[in-house]
Amino acid sequence: MTQTPASPVPGDNSTAPWWTTAVFYQVYPRSFADSDGDGIGDLGGVREKMGYLELLGVDALWICPVMRSPQADGGYDVSDPRDIDPLFGGLAAMDELIAEAHDREIKVTMDLVPNHTSNEHPWFTAALAAAPGSPERSRYIFRDGRGEDGSQPPNNWPSIFGGPAWTRVTEADGEPGQWYLHIFAAEQPDLDWTNPEVADDFEKTLRFWLDRGVDGFRLDVAHGMAKPDGLPDMAEVSTKLLVNDDDDPRFNNPGVHAIHRRFRAVLDDYPHAVSIGEVWVEDNIRFGEYVRPDELHLAFNFRLAETPFTVEGVRAAITHSLDAVEAVGAPPTWTLSNHDVEREVTRYGGGKTGVARARAMMMVELALPGAVFVYNGAELGLPNVDDLPEEVLQDPVWLRSGRTERGRDGCRVPIPWEGATPPFGFTDGARSWLPIPADWAGRTVESQLETLHSTLSLYRLAIELRGTRPEFAGDRIEWYGSPDDALAFRRPGGLICVLNASSGPIQLPPGEMLLASAPVVDEHLPANAAAWLV
Ligand code: GLC
Ligand code: MG
């Protein structure tokens, strides 16, 4: 390999590892493309669509979990971490996908789940069959219940998906016995990371996939794993589901960092590979701890995905995300949505306005230094589907909340590829695992590829410019003066990004227009739009 000589341009990062500026595309495999007609997306489907991903111009894929799983939580309940589920095509399909992606110079990262396993993992089956206090139970977090007869859970922790975070088991004698901890669904028992067997096995999993050619991992619940000594009660039990806050004893315990250092030591044997943590931590200093030089390479910063379309909100999200990593010298990351949150089009108000704002925010995130994560379907401007019929809902949140919270299925509806009626080429079968709204006919990949001003065309252009224009150089931004309810920043290479979140057009600063998310008339940028100038 030839090394690019160090450049005199300050902030030039042409010698930095590939992920520092990469555009990642998140594939939710169940919903991306189905190759075998069962109505559920699979790895063969991803492989068949690799030409599309190349056209879109992304550098890398993050593929949500495809390991063996009973699918109690869309694959985040893993029963064998070193095999691919037949639902997704088995190991051969993964090998073929990696080869096809690499042929097109697209990297492949997998999603691994260190915090918990499936309740069908052989370790958990063995733990249930074994006695309290046995080595089999010590891989998970089993405790005696409170109260005279142990009929109360060991502490007051709720599950993120609703209901208690503990489930009581029946012992060999047929009597109610110990409880096990599951911060997510009951089908996802938490592992005990103080047991060295757990870390040893996870290291085996990392090496297994790295040796098969993957380019890294997204690590699920990377702020989980370590639990506080004695599992103390929560001071205040929140009844809100799927939310995160920094005082939550279930997450972000100091012991987690030793675990990340152990992972990193493995990753360092494979210098081409990246680790990206799902880190729901608000405090900038504590967030930054996860990406110190001997821990994760990258961590998701969710501030943009949580921010409404306001100038103050967006500016604060950007500033905080940059500050959080600056002290430790790690690249920032940006994402507007993923498979756990409401799609940005809906978050920004839905309809035409929602789409316009989502297009603008995409240009903001792609103008920033660091790595960007695009969730499949965002490039089509898809909204959430909030009126899925109740009987098709699959997110465990729906049942665990006593059918009061619909959960995350609304952002997981399959991709419309082509044609005029559902399932829009997603599957050759009669129906997709979640129904696709009939009015997505105008949002298919096919129709958007043919339209110059479609959201898909805008994404393609934006990604291409970001990857090829020298004006995107440098790892800092400088804020520019701008009218009320607008913001502007400049990259050291010379790119200027302007976002108009006001209700009327604003005058653009002087410069050559590279791209705009909406038509610019007489140097005026319309409301709910962004522009790039050089
Ligand atoms: C992460 C995943 C989410 C999953 C949970 C439990 O938050 O992104 O989809 O339900 O972990 O594994
Ligand atoms: Mg299938």
XYZ file of C-alpha atoms and ligand atoms in Angstrom:
547
model
C 0.000 0.000 0.000
C 1.255 3.441 -0.825
C 0.897 6.083 1.830
C -0.361 9.511 0.889
C 2.307 11.959 2.010
C 1.297 14.208 4.891
C -0.340 17.292 3.453
C 0.533 20.820 4.517
C -3.159 21.777 4.596
C -4.127 22.147 8.258
C -6.740 19.658 9.281
C -6.199 17.578 6.155
C -7.144 14.022 7.001
C -6.251 12.096 3.873
C -4.051 9.751 5.905
C -6.680 9.150 8.566
C -8.416 5.752 8.765
C -11.291 5.276 6.318
C -14.049 5.600 8.903
C -13.162 9.102 10.053
C -15.048 10.619 7.105
C -17.121 7.673 5.901
C -20.760 7.720 4.901
C -22.269 4.598 6.453
C -25.568 3.203 5.226
C -27.609 1.375 7.838
C -29.384 -1.676 6.490
C -32.255 -2.990 8.570
C -32.118 -6.388 6.855
C -35.718 -7.451 7.488
C -36.856 -4.334 5.644
C -34.315 -3.736 2.897
C -34.904 -6.330 0.158
C -36.210 -9.890 0.126
C -34.531 -12.425 -2.176
C -36.472 -15.587 -1.334
C -40.092 -14.511 -1.399
C -40.867 -15.061 2.305
C -41.714 -11.377 2.727
C -38.766 -10.748 5.049
C -35.644 -9.014 3.789
C -32.423 -11.020 3.816
C -28.732 -10.896 2.929
C -29.350 -12.157 -0.604
C -31.542 -9.074 -0.992
C -28.768 -6.788 0.202
C -26.348 -8.428 -2.231
C -28.760 -8.005 -5.145
C -29.065 -4.312 -4.347
C -25.338 -3.670 -4.075
C -25.400 -1.817 -7.392
C -27.895 0.593 -5.877
C -25.700 1.155 -2.828
C -22.735 1.803 -5.095
C -24.786 4.296 -7.075
C -25.828 6.021 -3.879
C -22.122 6.342 -3.180
C -21.909 5.130 0.391
C -18.561 3.983 1.774
C -19.733 1.346 4.201
C -22.708 -0.673 5.373
C -23.859 -1.233 8.924
C -26.012 -4.324 8.837
C -28.334 -4.736 11.830
C -28.095 -8.153 13.529
C -28.309 -11.196 11.266
C -26.865 -13.791 13.618
C -28.972 -16.765 14.713
C -31.947 -15.484 16.595
C -35.545 -16.365 17.441
C -36.321 -12.743 16.412
C -38.017 -11.660 19.624
C -36.478 -8.209 19.103
C -35.709 -8.051 15.383
C -32.490 -10.051 15.797
C -31.167 -8.223 18.868
C -31.818 -11.477 20.747
C -28.937 -13.661 19.593
C -28.907 -17.410 20.172
C -25.643 -18.079 18.287
C -23.395 -15.083 17.666
C -21.110 -17.021 15.298
C -23.661 -18.103 12.741
C -26.073 -16.337 10.372
C -29.763 -17.062 10.790
C -31.302 -19.159 7.981
C -33.964 -16.425 7.758
C -31.260 -14.158 6.339
C -29.606 -16.835 4.192
C -27.045 -18.501 6.482
C -23.272 -18.056 6.544
C -22.882 -18.521 2.789
C -25.091 -15.486 2.140
C -22.904 -13.377 4.429
C -19.727 -14.520 2.693
C -21.231 -13.669 -0.697
C -22.398 -10.292 0.516
C -18.944 -9.405 1.851
C -17.312 -10.443 -1.423
C -19.796 -8.473 -3.522
C -19.484 -5.370 -1.347
C -15.692 -5.512 -1.411
C -15.710 -5.865 -5.190
C -17.491 -2.516 -5.247
C -15.214 -1.024 -2.590
C -17.955 -0.894 0.003
C -17.003 -1.883 3.560
C -19.217 -4.139 5.642
C -19.778 -3.689 9.356
C -21.914 -6.009 11.442
C -24.039 -5.315 14.478
C -23.010 -7.342 17.551
C -24.897 -7.558 20.824
C -22.596 -7.859 23.855
C -25.041 -6.828 26.607
C -27.395 -9.797 26.398
C -28.186 -13.012 24.548
C -31.395 -14.658 23.486
C -33.175 -16.784 26.072
C -32.650 -19.574 23.519
C -28.853 -19.258 23.649
C -27.453 -22.608 24.895
C -25.888 -20.779 27.842
C -29.267 -19.568 29.023
C -30.932 -22.935 28.525
C -28.122 -24.447 30.624
C -28.544 -21.720 33.254
C -32.238 -22.500 33.619
C -31.525 -26.212 33.974
C -28.788 -25.640 36.573
C -29.150 -24.761 40.246
C -28.904 -21.325 41.867
C -25.247 -20.457 42.479
C -24.032 -22.769 39.688
C -21.359 -21.746 37.145
C -24.067 -21.933 34.465
C -26.136 -19.253 36.205
C -23.093 -17.075 36.788
C -22.930 -16.070 33.108
C -26.171 -14.164 33.593
C -27.544 -12.045 36.412
C -29.648 -14.346 38.560
C -30.683 -13.148 42.037
C -33.067 -14.226 44.760
C -36.225 -12.159 44.975
C -37.109 -9.781 47.766
C -39.804 -10.312 50.350
C -40.248 -13.327 52.617
C -40.975 -15.746 49.814
C -38.757 -14.048 47.258
C -41.788 -13.112 45.222
C -40.683 -9.503 44.680
C -38.113 -8.637 42.011
C -34.539 -8.135 43.339
C -34.718 -4.398 42.624
C -37.074 -1.848 41.123
C -35.541 -1.575 37.657
C -37.988 -1.394 34.769
C -37.306 -2.883 31.356
C -36.630 -0.370 28.587
C -39.502 -2.043 26.739
C -41.979 -1.815 29.644
C -42.739 -4.010 32.656
C -40.142 -5.088 35.221
C -36.538 -5.818 34.186
C -36.712 -9.138 36.054
C -38.434 -12.426 35.317
C -38.820 -15.214 37.835
C -37.872 -18.744 36.818
C -39.243 -22.106 37.855
C -36.588 -24.271 39.500
C -35.994 -27.996 38.894
C -38.315 -28.863 41.795
C -41.179 -27.096 40.037
C -41.225 -24.233 42.567
C -40.879 -20.543 41.726
C -37.227 -19.673 42.169
C -34.672 -17.021 41.301
C -35.106 -13.999 39.057
C -32.962 -13.026 36.077
C -32.246 -9.524 34.832
C -33.278 -8.370 31.362
C -32.971 -4.663 30.738
C -34.766 -5.215 27.425
C -37.300 -7.983 26.695
C -37.589 -11.119 28.851
C -36.193 -12.974 25.810
C -32.958 -10.932 26.192
C -31.278 -11.952 29.494
C -28.369 -9.666 30.462
C -24.946 -11.272 30.574
C -22.731 -10.896 33.637
C -19.615 -9.195 32.288
C -17.711 -9.795 35.531
C -17.571 -13.463 34.490
C -14.385 -13.855 32.382
C -16.048 -16.531 30.250
C -18.367 -13.860 28.852
C -15.557 -11.625 27.624
C -13.574 -14.590 26.290
C -16.539 -15.731 24.250
C -17.169 -12.261 22.872
C -13.532 -12.011 21.817
C -14.024 -15.274 19.926
C -17.030 -13.717 18.171
C -15.094 -10.590 17.189
C -12.263 -12.638 15.720
C -14.646 -15.045 14.004
C -16.213 -12.262 11.907
C -12.996 -10.278 11.408
C -11.334 -13.411 10.075
C -14.259 -13.815 7.659
C -13.534 -10.391 6.247
C -15.851 -7.894 7.915
C -14.584 -4.352 8.292
C -15.806 -3.764 11.814
C -18.765 -3.659 14.131
C -21.555 -1.569 15.492
C -21.753 -2.554 19.148
C -25.253 -2.606 20.563
C -25.895 -0.937 23.930
C -22.203 -0.133 24.275
C -22.939 1.922 27.391
C -24.539 -1.158 28.997
C -22.771 -4.363 30.030
C -21.281 -3.158 33.342
C -23.740 -3.115 36.246
C -23.364 -1.204 39.519
C -22.257 -3.197 42.593
C -25.190 -4.539 44.517
C -27.681 -3.578 41.779
C -29.164 -0.686 43.812
C -32.712 0.509 43.244
C -33.321 3.396 40.878
C -33.986 6.597 42.794
C -36.954 7.382 40.641
C -38.535 4.799 38.385
C -39.331 6.279 35.031
C -42.357 4.862 33.320
C -41.325 6.258 29.973
C -40.186 3.614 27.546
C -37.219 3.742 25.205
C -35.707 6.790 26.879
C -32.250 7.327 28.253
C -30.905 9.584 30.930
C -27.514 9.895 32.520
C -28.545 9.044 36.098
C -29.909 5.676 35.107
C -28.070 2.957 37.112
C -28.732 0.442 34.343
C -26.279 2.133 31.995
C -22.946 3.921 31.741
C -21.319 2.369 34.784
C -17.556 2.986 35.060
C -16.692 -0.708 34.659
C -17.781 -0.530 31.014
C -14.520 1.092 29.963
C -12.351 -1.906 30.875
C -14.640 -3.957 28.629
C -14.121 -1.555 25.745
C -10.367 -1.617 26.234
C -10.485 -5.374 25.939
C -12.467 -5.134 22.656
C -10.076 -2.543 21.326
C -7.078 -4.771 21.989
C -8.713 -7.318 19.662
C -9.596 -4.710 17.034
C -6.000 -3.499 17.068
C -4.996 -6.861 15.598
C -7.137 -5.905 12.571
C -6.164 -2.282 11.866
C -8.553 -1.990 8.890
C -11.561 -2.551 11.153
C -13.703 -0.047 13.005
C -15.769 -0.270 16.184
C -18.777 1.984 16.599
C -20.635 2.068 19.887
C -24.285 2.778 20.510
C -23.763 5.190 23.395
C -26.819 6.963 24.776
C -24.907 9.275 27.100
C -25.751 12.955 27.241
C -22.852 14.431 29.209
C -20.060 15.413 26.840
C -17.186 14.380 29.120
C -18.673 11.000 29.887
C -19.572 10.459 26.231
C -16.003 11.251 25.207
C -14.659 8.597 27.568
C -15.987 5.928 25.205
C -13.807 7.091 22.327
C -10.518 7.548 24.137
C -7.594 6.233 22.083
C -7.768 2.737 23.598
C -11.566 2.289 23.499
C -14.102 2.563 20.647
C -13.119 4.214 17.364
C -16.483 5.927 17.018
C -19.613 6.360 19.097
C -23.026 7.369 17.870
C -23.950 10.809 18.989
C -27.743 10.990 18.890
C -28.137 14.699 19.478
C -29.120 15.479 15.871
C -31.585 12.591 15.863
C -33.214 13.990 18.990
C -33.323 17.621 17.932
C -36.337 19.367 16.436
C -35.934 21.558 13.364
C -34.878 24.766 15.080
C -31.706 26.762 14.653
C -30.933 26.772 18.382
C -31.497 23.035 18.608
C -29.391 22.176 15.573
C -26.583 24.553 16.528
C -26.466 23.153 20.069
C -26.495 19.567 18.786
C -23.579 20.287 16.472
C -21.565 22.162 19.090
C -22.082 19.501 21.737
C -21.270 16.660 19.359
C -18.009 18.347 18.346
C -17.082 19.254 21.925
C -17.750 15.736 23.173
C -15.043 14.197 20.991
C -12.593 17.047 20.635
C -10.935 16.567 24.023
C -10.147 12.920 23.247
C -9.226 13.435 19.581
C -11.936 11.159 18.129
C -13.965 11.920 14.987
C -17.541 13.138 15.504
C -20.515 11.147 14.173
C -23.874 12.305 12.831
C -27.171 10.630 12.346
C -30.720 11.870 11.796
C -32.497 8.588 12.473
C -32.181 4.843 12.864
C -34.342 1.773 13.432
C -35.158 2.867 17.009
C -36.423 6.419 16.494
C -39.084 8.235 14.537
C -38.044 8.985 10.969
C -36.857 12.571 10.493
C -39.514 13.464 7.901
C -42.184 12.817 10.530
C -40.181 14.346 13.363
C -39.872 17.572 11.373
C -43.616 17.851 10.859
C -44.403 15.352 8.091
C -45.799 16.075 4.643
C -44.001 18.371 2.212
C -42.512 20.454 5.007
C -41.159 17.374 6.747
C -39.499 16.184 3.541
C -38.064 19.645 2.795
C -36.573 19.865 6.288
C -35.192 16.344 6.128
C -33.458 17.206 2.837
C -32.008 20.333 4.407
C -30.791 18.515 7.505
C -29.177 15.833 5.360
C -27.130 18.574 3.723
C -26.203 19.930 7.147
C -24.996 16.567 8.404
C -23.071 15.776 5.219
C -21.364 19.170 5.452
C -19.977 18.365 8.889
C -16.601 16.760 9.571
C -16.655 13.137 10.727
C -18.668 10.021 9.958
C -22.312 10.088 8.842
C -24.889 7.322 9.233
C -27.819 7.188 6.809
C -30.709 4.928 7.797
C -32.184 2.947 4.899
C -35.145 4.785 3.446
C -33.965 8.210 4.596
C -32.567 8.697 1.098
C -36.124 8.247 -0.216
C -37.603 10.750 2.215
C -39.764 8.075 3.794
C -41.939 9.114 6.741
C -42.860 6.990 9.726
C -45.908 4.800 9.224
C -47.936 5.466 12.320
C -51.136 3.712 11.303
C -49.890 0.141 10.899
C -52.735 -2.234 11.806
C -52.325 -3.447 15.384
C -52.233 -7.099 14.377
C -49.006 -6.662 12.372
C -47.032 -4.910 15.124
C -43.962 -6.911 16.153
C -41.879 -4.643 18.348
C -41.807 -6.203 21.864
C -42.647 -2.726 23.155
C -46.217 -3.166 21.917
C -47.021 -6.197 24.082
C -44.804 -5.256 27.026
C -46.466 -1.863 27.288
C -49.840 -3.558 27.509
C -50.605 -2.370 23.974
C -50.286 1.285 24.913
C -47.090 2.088 22.977
C -46.765 1.006 19.379
C -42.981 0.909 19.537
C -40.616 1.174 16.605
C -42.260 -0.724 13.747
C -43.365 2.536 12.144
C -39.771 3.340 11.154
C -39.088 -0.229 9.989
C -41.528 -0.519 7.095
C -39.860 -2.154 4.047
C -38.250 -0.158 1.251
C -40.416 0.482 -1.843
C -38.228 -0.407 -4.826
C -40.373 -0.236 -7.940
C -43.791 -0.548 -9.514
C -47.138 0.997 -8.673
C -48.543 -1.234 -5.931
C -47.323 -2.808 -2.676
C -45.056 -4.642 -2.029
C -43.274 -2.458 -4.608
C -40.684 -5.076 -5.619
C -39.500 -5.502 -2.046
C -40.455 -9.175 -2.256
C -41.667 -11.593 -4.916
C -44.027 -12.954 -2.286
C -47.555 -11.673 -1.876
C -46.830 -9.449 1.084
C -44.055 -7.892 3.089
C -43.651 -8.548 6.848
C -44.971 -5.056 7.532
C -47.343 -3.648 4.907
C -46.030 -0.814 2.725
C -48.472 2.089 2.311
C -50.004 2.200 -1.168
C -49.269 5.925 -1.405
C -45.528 5.238 -1.458
C -45.822 4.606 -5.207
C -44.294 8.012 -5.836
C -41.451 7.339 -3.429
C -40.019 4.169 -4.950
C -36.338 3.943 -5.790
C -37.275 3.457 -9.431
C -39.347 6.620 -9.648
C -36.857 8.729 -7.709
C -33.874 7.606 -9.772
C -35.613 9.029 -12.808
C -36.303 12.386 -11.199
C -33.564 14.963 -10.961
C -35.078 16.765 -7.991
C -35.994 13.704 -5.969
C -34.640 13.196 -2.469
C -32.701 10.194 -3.754
C -31.011 12.291 -6.456
C -30.155 14.928 -3.873
C -28.564 12.326 -1.604
C -26.526 10.903 -4.482
C -25.228 14.303 -5.470
C -24.511 15.379 -1.919
C -22.594 12.192 -1.095
C -20.604 12.488 -4.295
C -19.662 16.118 -3.679
C -18.724 15.368 -0.085
C -16.417 12.598 -1.207
C -14.734 14.415 -4.067
C -14.591 18.161 -3.439
C -11.530 19.554 -1.643
C -13.692 22.166 0.105
C -14.821 19.476 2.553
C -11.293 19.174 4.002
C -10.541 19.839 7.643
C -11.959 18.502 10.843
C -13.331 21.706 12.317
C -16.111 24.162 11.592
C -16.309 27.892 12.053
C -19.699 29.529 12.678
C -20.706 32.338 10.361
C -22.981 35.234 11.078
C -26.464 34.595 9.660
C -29.976 36.029 9.758
C -32.344 35.078 12.597
C -33.507 31.483 12.456
C -30.765 30.565 10.021
C -27.312 29.172 10.619
C -24.131 28.990 8.590
C -20.757 27.380 9.107
C -17.560 27.046 7.149
C -15.116 24.161 6.789
C -11.374 24.917 6.638
C -11.357 23.656 3.022
C -13.798 26.432 2.077
C -17.261 24.853 2.091
C -20.010 27.028 3.498
C -23.253 25.403 4.609
C -26.328 27.531 5.205
C -29.538 26.259 6.832
C -32.707 28.322 6.684
C -35.089 27.349 9.497
C -37.033 30.610 9.323
C -40.405 31.030 7.682
C -39.272 33.021 4.630
C -36.422 33.227 2.111
C -33.009 34.528 3.223
C -30.185 36.142 1.282
C -27.240 33.784 0.742
C -23.643 34.914 1.339
C -21.535 35.446 -1.808
C -19.981 32.363 -3.375
C -20.430 29.688 -5.998
C -23.454 27.473 -5.375
C -22.532 23.781 -5.130
C -25.887 22.343 -4.173
C -29.176 23.388 -2.619
C -31.983 21.289 -1.200
C -34.608 23.570 -2.805
C -34.556 26.014 -5.741
C -32.567 29.192 -5.052
C -34.021 32.299 -6.702
C -32.011 35.529 -6.934
C -29.525 34.301 -4.353
C -32.315 33.690 -1.886
C -32.646 30.379 -0.090
C -36.255 29.403 0.644
C -37.483 28.398 4.096
C -36.808 24.822 5.262
C -33.824 24.475 2.962
C -30.030 24.273 3.022
C -27.329 25.250 0.543
C -23.631 24.544 0.022
C -21.436 27.310 -1.326
C -17.717 27.500 -2.030
C -30.333 -1.249 20.849
C -30.906 -1.511 19.479
C -32.363 -1.783 19.632
C -32.543 -3.017 20.494
C -31.833 -2.849 21.837
C -31.713 -4.144 22.567
O -30.860 -0.109 21.425
O -30.614 -0.455 18.622
O -32.994 -1.957 18.407
O -33.900 -3.243 20.714
O -30.524 -2.375 21.659
O -30.752 -4.971 21.971
Mg -36.436 -13.399 2.755
